[in-house]
Coordinates of C-alpha atoms and ligand atoms in Angstrom, one line a residue:
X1 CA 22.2 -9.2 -13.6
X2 CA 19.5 -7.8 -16.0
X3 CA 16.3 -6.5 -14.4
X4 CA 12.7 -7.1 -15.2
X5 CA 12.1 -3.7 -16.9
X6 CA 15.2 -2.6 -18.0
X7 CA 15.1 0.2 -21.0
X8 CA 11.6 1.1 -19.9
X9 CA 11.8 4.9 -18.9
X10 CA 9.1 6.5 -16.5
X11 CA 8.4 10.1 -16.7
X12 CA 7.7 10.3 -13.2
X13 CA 5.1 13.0 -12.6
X14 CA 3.9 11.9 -9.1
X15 CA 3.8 13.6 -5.5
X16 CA 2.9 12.7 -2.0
X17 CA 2.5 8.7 -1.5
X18 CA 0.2 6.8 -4.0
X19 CA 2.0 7.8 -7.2
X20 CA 5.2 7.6 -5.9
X21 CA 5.0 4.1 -4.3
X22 CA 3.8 3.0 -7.8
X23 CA 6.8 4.2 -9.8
X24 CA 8.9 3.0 -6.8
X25 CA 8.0 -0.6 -7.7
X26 CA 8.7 0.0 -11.2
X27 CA 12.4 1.6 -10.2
X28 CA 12.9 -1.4 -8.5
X29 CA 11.8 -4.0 -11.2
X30 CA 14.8 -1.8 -13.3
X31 CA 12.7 0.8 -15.1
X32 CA 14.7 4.1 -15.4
X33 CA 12.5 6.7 -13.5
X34 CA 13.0 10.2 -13.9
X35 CA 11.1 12.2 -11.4
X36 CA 9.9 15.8 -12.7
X37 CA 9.6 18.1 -9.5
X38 CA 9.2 22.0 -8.7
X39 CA 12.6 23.3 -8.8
X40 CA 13.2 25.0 -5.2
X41 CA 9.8 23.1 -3.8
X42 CA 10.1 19.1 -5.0
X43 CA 7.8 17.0 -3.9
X44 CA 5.9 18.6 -1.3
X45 CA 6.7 15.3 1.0
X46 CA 10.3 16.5 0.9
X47 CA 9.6 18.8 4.2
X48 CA 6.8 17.0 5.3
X49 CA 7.2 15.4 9.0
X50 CA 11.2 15.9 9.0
X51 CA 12.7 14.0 11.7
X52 CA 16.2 16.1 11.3
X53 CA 15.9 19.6 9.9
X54 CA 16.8 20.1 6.2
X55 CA 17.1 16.8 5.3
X56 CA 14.4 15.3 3.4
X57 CA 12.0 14.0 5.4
X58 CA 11.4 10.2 5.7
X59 CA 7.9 10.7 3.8
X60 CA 10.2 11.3 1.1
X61 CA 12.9 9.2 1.1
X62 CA 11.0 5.8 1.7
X63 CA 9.1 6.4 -1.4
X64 CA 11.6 7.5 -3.7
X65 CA 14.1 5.2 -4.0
X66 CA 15.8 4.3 -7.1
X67 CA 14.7 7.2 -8.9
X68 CA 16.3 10.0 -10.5
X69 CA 15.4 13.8 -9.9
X70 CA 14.8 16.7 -12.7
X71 CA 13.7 20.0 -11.4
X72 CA 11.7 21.3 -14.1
X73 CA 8.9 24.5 -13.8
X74 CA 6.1 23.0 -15.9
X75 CA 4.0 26.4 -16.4
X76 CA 7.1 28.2 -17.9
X77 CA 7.3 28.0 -22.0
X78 CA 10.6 26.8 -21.7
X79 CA 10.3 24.3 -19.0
X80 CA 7.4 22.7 -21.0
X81 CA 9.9 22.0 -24.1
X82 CA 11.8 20.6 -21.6
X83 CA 9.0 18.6 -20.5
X84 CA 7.5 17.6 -24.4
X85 CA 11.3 16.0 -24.8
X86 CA 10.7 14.4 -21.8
X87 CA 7.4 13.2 -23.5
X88 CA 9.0 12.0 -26.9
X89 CA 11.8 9.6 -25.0
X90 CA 9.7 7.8 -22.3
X91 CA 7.5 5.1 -22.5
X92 CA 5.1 6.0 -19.4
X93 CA 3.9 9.0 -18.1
X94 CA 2.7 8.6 -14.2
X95 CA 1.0 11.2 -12.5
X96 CA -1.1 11.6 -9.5
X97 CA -2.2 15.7 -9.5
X98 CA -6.0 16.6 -8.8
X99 CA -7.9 16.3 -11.7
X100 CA -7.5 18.5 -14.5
X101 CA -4.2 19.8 -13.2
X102 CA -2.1 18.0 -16.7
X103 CA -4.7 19.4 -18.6
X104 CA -4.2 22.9 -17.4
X105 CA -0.4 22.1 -17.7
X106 CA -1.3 22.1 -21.4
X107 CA -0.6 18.4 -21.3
X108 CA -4.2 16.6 -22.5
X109 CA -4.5 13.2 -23.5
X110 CA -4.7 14.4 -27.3
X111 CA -1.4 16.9 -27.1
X112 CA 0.6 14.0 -25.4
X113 CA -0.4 11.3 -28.1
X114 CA 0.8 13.9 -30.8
X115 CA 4.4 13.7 -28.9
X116 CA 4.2 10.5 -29.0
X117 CA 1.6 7.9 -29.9
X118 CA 3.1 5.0 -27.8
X119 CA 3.3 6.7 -24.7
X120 CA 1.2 4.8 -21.9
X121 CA -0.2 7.6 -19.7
X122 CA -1.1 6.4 -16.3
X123 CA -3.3 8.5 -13.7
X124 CA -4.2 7.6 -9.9
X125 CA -7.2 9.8 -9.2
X126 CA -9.3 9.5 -5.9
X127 CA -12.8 8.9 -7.8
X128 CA -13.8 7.3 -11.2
X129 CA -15.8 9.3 -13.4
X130 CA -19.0 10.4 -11.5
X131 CA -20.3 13.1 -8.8
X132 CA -17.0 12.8 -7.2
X133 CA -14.9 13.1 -9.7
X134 CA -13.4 16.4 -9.3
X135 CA -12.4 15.6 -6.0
X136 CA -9.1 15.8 -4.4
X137 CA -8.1 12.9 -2.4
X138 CA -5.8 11.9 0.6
X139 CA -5.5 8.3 1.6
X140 CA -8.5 8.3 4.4
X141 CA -10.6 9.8 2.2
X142 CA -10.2 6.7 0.0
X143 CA -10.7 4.3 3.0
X144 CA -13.8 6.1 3.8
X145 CA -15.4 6.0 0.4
X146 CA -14.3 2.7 -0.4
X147 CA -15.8 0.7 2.3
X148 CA -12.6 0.0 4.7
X149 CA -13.7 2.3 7.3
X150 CA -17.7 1.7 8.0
X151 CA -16.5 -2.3 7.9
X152 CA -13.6 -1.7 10.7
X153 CA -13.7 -0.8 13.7
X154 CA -15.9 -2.2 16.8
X155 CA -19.9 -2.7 16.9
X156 CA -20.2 0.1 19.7
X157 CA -17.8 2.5 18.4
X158 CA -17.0 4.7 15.2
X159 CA -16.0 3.7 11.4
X160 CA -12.0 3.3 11.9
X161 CA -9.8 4.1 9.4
X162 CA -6.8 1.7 8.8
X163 CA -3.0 1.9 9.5
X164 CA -2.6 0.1 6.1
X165 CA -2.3 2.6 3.5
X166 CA -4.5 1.1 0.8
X167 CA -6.2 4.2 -0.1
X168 CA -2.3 6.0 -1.6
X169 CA 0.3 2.6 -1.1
X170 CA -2.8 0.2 -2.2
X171 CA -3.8 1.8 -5.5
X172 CA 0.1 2.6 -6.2
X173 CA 0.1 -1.1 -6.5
X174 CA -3.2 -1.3 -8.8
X175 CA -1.3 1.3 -10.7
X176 CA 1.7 -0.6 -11.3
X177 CA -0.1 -3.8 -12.5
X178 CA -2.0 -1.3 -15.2
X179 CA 0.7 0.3 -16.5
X180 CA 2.7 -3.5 -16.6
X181 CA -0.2 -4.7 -18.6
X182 CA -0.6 -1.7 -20.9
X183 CA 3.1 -1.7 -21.8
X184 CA 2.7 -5.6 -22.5
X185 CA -0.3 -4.9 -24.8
X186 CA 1.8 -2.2 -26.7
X187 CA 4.0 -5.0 -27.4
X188 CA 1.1 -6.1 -29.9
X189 CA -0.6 -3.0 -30.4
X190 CA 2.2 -0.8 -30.6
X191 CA -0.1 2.0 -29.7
X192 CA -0.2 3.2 -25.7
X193 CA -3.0 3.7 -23.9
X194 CA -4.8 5.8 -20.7
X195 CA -4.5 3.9 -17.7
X196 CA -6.4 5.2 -14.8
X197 CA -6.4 3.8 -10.6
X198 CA -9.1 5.7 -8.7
X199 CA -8.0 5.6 -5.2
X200 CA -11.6 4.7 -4.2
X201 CA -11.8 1.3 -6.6
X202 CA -8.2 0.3 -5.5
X203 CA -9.7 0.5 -1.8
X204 CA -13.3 -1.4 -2.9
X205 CA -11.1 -4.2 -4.4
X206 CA -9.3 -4.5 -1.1
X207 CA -12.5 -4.6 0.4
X208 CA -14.0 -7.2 -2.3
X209 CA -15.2 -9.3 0.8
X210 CA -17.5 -6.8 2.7
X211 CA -19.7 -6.4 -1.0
X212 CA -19.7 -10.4 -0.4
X213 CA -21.3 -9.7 3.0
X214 CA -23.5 -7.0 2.1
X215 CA -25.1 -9.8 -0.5
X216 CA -25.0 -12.9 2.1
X217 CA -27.2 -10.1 4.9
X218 CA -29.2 -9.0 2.5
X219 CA -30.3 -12.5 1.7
X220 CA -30.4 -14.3 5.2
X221 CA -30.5 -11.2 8.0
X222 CA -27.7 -12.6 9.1
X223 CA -23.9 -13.8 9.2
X224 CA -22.4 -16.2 11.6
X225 CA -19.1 -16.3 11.7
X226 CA -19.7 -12.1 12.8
X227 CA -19.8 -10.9 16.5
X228 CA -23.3 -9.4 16.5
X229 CA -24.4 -13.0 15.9
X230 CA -26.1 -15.0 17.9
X231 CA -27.2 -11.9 20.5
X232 CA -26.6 -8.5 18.8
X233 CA -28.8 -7.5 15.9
X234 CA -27.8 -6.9 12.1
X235 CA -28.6 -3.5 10.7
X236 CA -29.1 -3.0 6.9
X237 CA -25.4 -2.8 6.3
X238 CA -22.7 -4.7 6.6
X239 CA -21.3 -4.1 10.6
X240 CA -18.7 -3.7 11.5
X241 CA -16.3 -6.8 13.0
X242 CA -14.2 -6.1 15.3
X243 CA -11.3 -8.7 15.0
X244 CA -13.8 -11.7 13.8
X245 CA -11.9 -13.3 10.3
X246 CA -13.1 -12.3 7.4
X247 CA -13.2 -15.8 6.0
X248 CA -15.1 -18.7 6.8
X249 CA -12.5 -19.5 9.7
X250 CA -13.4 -18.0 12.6
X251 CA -10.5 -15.7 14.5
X252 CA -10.0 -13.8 17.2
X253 CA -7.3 -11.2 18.9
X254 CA -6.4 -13.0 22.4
X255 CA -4.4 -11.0 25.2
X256 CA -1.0 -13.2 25.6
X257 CA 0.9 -13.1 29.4
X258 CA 1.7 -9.3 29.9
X259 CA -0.7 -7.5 27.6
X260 CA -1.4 -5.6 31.4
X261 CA 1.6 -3.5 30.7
X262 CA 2.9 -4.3 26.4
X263 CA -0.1 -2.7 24.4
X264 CA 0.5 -5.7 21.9
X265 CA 1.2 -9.0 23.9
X266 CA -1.6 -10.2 21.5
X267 CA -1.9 -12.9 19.3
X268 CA -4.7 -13.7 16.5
X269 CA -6.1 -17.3 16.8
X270 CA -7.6 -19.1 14.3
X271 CA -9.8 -22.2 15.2
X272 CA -9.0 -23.6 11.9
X273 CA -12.0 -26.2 11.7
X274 CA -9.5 -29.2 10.3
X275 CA -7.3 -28.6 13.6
X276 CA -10.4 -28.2 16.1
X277 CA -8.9 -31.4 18.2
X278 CA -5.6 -29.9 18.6
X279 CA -7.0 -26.8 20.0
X280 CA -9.5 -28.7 22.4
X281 CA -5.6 -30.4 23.2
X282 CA -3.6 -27.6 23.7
X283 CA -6.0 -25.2 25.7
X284 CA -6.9 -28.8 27.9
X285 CA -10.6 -29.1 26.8
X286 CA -10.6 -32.8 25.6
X287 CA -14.0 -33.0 26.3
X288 CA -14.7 -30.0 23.7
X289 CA -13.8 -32.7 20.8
X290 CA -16.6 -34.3 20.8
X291 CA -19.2 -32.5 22.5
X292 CA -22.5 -32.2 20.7
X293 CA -22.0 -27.7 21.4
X294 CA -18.5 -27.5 19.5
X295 CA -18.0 -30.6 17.5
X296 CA -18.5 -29.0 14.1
X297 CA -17.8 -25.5 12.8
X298 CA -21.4 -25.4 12.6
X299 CA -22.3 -25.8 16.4
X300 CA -19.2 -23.5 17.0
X301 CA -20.5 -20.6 16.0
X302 CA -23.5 -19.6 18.5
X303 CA -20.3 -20.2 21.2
X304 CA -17.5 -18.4 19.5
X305 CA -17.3 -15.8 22.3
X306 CA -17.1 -18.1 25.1
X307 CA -14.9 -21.0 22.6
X308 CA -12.2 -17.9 22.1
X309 CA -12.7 -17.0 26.1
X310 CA -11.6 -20.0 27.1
X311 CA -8.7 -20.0 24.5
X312 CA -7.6 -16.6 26.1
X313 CA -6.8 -18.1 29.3
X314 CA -4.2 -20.5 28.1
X315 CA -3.0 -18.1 25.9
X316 CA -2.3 -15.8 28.7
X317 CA -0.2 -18.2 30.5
X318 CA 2.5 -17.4 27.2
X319 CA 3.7 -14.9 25.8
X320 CA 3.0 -14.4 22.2
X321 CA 6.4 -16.1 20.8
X322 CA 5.5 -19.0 23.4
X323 CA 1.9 -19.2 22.1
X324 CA 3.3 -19.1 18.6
X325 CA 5.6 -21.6 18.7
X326 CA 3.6 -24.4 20.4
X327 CA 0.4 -23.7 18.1
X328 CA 2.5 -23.8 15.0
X329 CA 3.7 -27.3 16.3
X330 CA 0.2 -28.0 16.3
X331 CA -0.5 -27.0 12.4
X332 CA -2.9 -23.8 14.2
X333 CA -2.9 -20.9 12.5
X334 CA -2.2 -18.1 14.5
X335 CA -0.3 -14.8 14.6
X336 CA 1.6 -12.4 17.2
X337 CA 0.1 -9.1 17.3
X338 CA 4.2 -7.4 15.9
X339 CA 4.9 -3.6 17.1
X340 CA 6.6 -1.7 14.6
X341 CA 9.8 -2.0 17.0
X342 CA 10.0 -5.4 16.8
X343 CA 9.2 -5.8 12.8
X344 CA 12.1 -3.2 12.4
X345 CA 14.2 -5.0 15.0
X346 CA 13.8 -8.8 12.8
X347 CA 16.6 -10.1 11.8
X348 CA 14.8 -12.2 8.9
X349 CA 13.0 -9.2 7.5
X350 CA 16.5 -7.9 7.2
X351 CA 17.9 -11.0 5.6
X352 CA 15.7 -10.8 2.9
X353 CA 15.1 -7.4 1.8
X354 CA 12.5 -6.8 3.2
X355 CA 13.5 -4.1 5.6
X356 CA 16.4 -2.2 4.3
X357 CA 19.1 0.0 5.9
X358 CA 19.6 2.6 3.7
X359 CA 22.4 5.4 3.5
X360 CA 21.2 9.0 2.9
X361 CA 24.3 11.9 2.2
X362 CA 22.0 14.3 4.8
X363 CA 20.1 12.1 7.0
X364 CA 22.8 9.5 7.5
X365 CA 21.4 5.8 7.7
X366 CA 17.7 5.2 7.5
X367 CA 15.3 1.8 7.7
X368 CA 12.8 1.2 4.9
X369 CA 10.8 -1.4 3.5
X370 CA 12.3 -2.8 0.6
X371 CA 10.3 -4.8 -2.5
X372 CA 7.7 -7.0 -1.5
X373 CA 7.9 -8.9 -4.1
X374 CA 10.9 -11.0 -4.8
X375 CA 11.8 -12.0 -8.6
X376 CA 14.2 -14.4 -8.9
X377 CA 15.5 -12.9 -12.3
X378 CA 15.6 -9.8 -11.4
X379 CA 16.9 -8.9 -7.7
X380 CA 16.2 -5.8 -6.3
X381 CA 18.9 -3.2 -4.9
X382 CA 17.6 -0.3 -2.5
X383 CA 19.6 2.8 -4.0
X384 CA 18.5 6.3 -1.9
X385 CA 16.6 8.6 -2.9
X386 CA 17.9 11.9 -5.2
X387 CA 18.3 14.9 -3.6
X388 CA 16.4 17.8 -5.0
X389 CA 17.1 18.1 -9.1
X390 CA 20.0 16.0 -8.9
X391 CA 20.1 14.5 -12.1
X392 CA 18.8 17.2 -13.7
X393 CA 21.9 17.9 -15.6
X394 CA 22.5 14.1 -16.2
X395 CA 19.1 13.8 -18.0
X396 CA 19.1 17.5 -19.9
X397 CA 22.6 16.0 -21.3
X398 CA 20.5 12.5 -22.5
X399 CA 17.9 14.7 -24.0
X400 CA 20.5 16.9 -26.2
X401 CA 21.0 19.8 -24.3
X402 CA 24.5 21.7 -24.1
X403 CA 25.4 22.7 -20.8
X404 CA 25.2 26.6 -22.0
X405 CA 21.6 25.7 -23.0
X406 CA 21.0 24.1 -19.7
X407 CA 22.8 27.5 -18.3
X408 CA 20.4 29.7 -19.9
X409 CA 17.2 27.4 -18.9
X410 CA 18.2 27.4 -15.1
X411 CA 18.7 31.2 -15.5
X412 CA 14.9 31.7 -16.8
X413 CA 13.7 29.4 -14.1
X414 CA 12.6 27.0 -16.2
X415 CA 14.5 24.2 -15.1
Ligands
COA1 N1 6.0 22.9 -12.3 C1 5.0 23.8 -12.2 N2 3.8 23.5 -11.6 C2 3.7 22.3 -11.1 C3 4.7 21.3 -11.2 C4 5.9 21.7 -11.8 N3 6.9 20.9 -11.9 N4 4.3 20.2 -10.6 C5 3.0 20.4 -10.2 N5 2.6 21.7 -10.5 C6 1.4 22.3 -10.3 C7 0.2 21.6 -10.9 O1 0.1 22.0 -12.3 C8 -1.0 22.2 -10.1 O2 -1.3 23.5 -10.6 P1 -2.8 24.0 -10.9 O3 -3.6 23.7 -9.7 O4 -2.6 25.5 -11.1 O5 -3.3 23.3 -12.1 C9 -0.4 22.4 -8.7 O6 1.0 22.2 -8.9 C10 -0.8 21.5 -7.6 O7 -1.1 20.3 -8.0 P2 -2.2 19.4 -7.1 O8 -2.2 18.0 -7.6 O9 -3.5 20.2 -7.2 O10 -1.6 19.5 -5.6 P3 -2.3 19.7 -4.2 O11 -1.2 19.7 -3.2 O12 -3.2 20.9 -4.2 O13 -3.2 18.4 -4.0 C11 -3.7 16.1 -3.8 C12 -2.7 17.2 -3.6 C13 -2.9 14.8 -3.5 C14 -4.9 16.2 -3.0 C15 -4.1 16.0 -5.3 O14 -2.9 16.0 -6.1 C16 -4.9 14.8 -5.7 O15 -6.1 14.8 -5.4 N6 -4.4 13.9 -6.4 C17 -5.1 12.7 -6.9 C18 -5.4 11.7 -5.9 C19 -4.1 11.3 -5.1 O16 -3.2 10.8 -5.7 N7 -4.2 11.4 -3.8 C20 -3.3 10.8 -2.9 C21 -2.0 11.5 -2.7 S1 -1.0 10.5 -1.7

């Protein structure tokens, strides 16, 4: 079956996570990716956190999937011919270094266009333009600046940064839609364009709601639905919220029957305001229906602590699966708190791609996340990741090099 980009090539200049989970998504929506990396080094995520010694780490492989590997040394004369050929036959250029490093590559915005006008060339930086810009980031750096961490967390403690990676993973997916769009707008234009993700936008946007709150406080002193209300105080800021929802349903985390002894017998409750009677039903408070205190969302929210109290202890009488399977015969939204154990041990995650076993010819068999998003016209196969330069043969053959050439370029260290 054809896939969704096929004949659309990726120069693949990216290290560490953000760039490569973007041109991860685009190998797997069937774009040829060649990744350019350090001959003896690679991608410094190669020997980062390895699990088994000398194979590349997991870092790596879960990011790289689908891709095909050139060792090329950009800074040697050579190697950048290598790389300008490189230039003339893709269609994208993706790169993720601190700022300025393509430019010092000799690889400016101007230079590349003069390769080749209709090359899209897409950056994830960790600021915009601005005081920061200059910068080198890492994902919590991102989750700081962008608003993730002074919103999470509890009222009494410090910011907390987020297990979600949507400082590096989050603005690889920004990326992706941008350099999607840009290649559709060459399509008319026939010209390509800059296309840049600053890691601390990507997390903002994630983060869209809290800029809401910040606007609602700043207006009323105030917010509801959020834990401080009614008898902590609001600061200037938005607080932080512990587990409250972020939406205009209120939620809770609520300890399920042995959260004593399993850190996440959990679950998250919502008391959806359409299925308020069920609740009252299922937790055996009838009389809550009706009662002038908790009859509408309105009245609720003064009593929100004690309302998801009282929830707790039923839901502590189940465990989490229990709890889940009666409130979803109920139409109530809830949610078990999953440990990474049991998300890797789900059989329907499996089924449908979603976790992958993968086999590696060092590190034997190895579970990853597959594509999260499914196209129906254009499935998705998990193919490992390449070992260190091991295509670079393969791709110096597509761009016109004999083998003696590509001889005399590995013995100058160019390639
Ligand atoms: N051949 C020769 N040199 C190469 C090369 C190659 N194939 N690939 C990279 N290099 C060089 C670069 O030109 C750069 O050299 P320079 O500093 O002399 O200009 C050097 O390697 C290092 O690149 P850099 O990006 O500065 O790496 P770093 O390890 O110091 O910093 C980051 C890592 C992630 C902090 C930085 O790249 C960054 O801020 N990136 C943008 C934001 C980002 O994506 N952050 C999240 C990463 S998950």
């Amino acid at each position: 079956m054809s896939k969704a980009l096929d004949g659309v090539r990726i120069l693949d200049f990216t290290h560490v996570q953000s760039g490569p989970t973007c041109t991860q998504l685009l190998a797997w929506f069937g774009a040829d990716v060649i990744k350019v990396e350090r001959a003896g080094a690679g991608d410094i995520t190669r020997e980062q956190l390895r699990d088994i010694p000398d194979a590349d780490s997991l870092y790596f492989t879960m990011l790289n999937h689908n891709k095909r590997s050139i060792t090329i040394d950009t800074k040697n004369p050579e190697g950048k011919k290598v790389l300008e050929s490189l230039v003339k036959k893709c269609d994208v250029l993706v790169e993720n270094f601190a700022p300025g490093a393509l430019d010092r590559m000799g690889f400016t915005w101007e230079r590349i266009q003069e390769l080749n006008p209709k090359m899209i060339v897409a950056s994830v930086k960790g600021f915009g333009p601005g005081p920061y810009e200059d910068c080198k980031v890492y994902e919590n750096v991102a989750q700081c600046a962008g608003g993730a961490a002074s919103t999470t967390g509890f009222d009494d403690g410090p910011p907390v940064v987020s297990g979600a990676q949507i400082g590096d993973s989050g603005t690889g997916l920004h990326l992706a839609l941008g350099i999607v769009t840009a290649l559709y707008q060459r399509n008319a234009t026939g010209r390509g364009q800059k296309v840049l993700a600053a890691m601390q936008d990507g997390v903002l946007n994630l983060c869209r709601v809290k800029l809401r709150d910040q606007q609602r406080l700043e207006r009323t002193g105030t917010m509801k639905e959020y834990p401080q209300y009614p008898n902590g105080t609001f600061g200037e800021a938005v607080p932080r919220a512990g587990n409250a929802s972020g939406g205009g349903q209120p939620g809770w985390i609520l300890k399920c029957k042995g959260w004593e002894t399993d850190p996440n017998a959990y679950i998250y409750f919502i008391t959806q305001a359409p299925v308020w009677g069920e609740i009252c039903k299922v937790i055996g408070k009838e009389e809550w229906i009706d009662h002038p205190d908790f009859r509408t969302p309105a009245a609720r929210l003064p009593h929100l602590k004690g309302i998801f109290a009282e929830i707790e202890q039923w839901t502590m009488t189940k465990t989490k699966f229990e709890a889940m399977e009666i409130l979803n015969q109920h139409d109530i939204p809830c949610g078990p708190i999953l440990s990474m154990k049991e998300i890797a041990e789900d059989p329907s995650l499996r089924k449908t791609g979603t976790i992958v076993e993968v086999d590696h010819p060092v590190r034997g068999k190895y579970l990853t996340v597959g594509n999260p998003i499914k196209l129906s016209d254009s499935p998705t196969d998990v193919v490992r990741s390449p070992l260190l330069g091991e295509h670079t043969d393969e791709v110096m053959a597509e761009l016109g090099y004999s083998p003696d050439q590509v001889a005399t370029l590995r013995s100058l260290g160019a390639i």
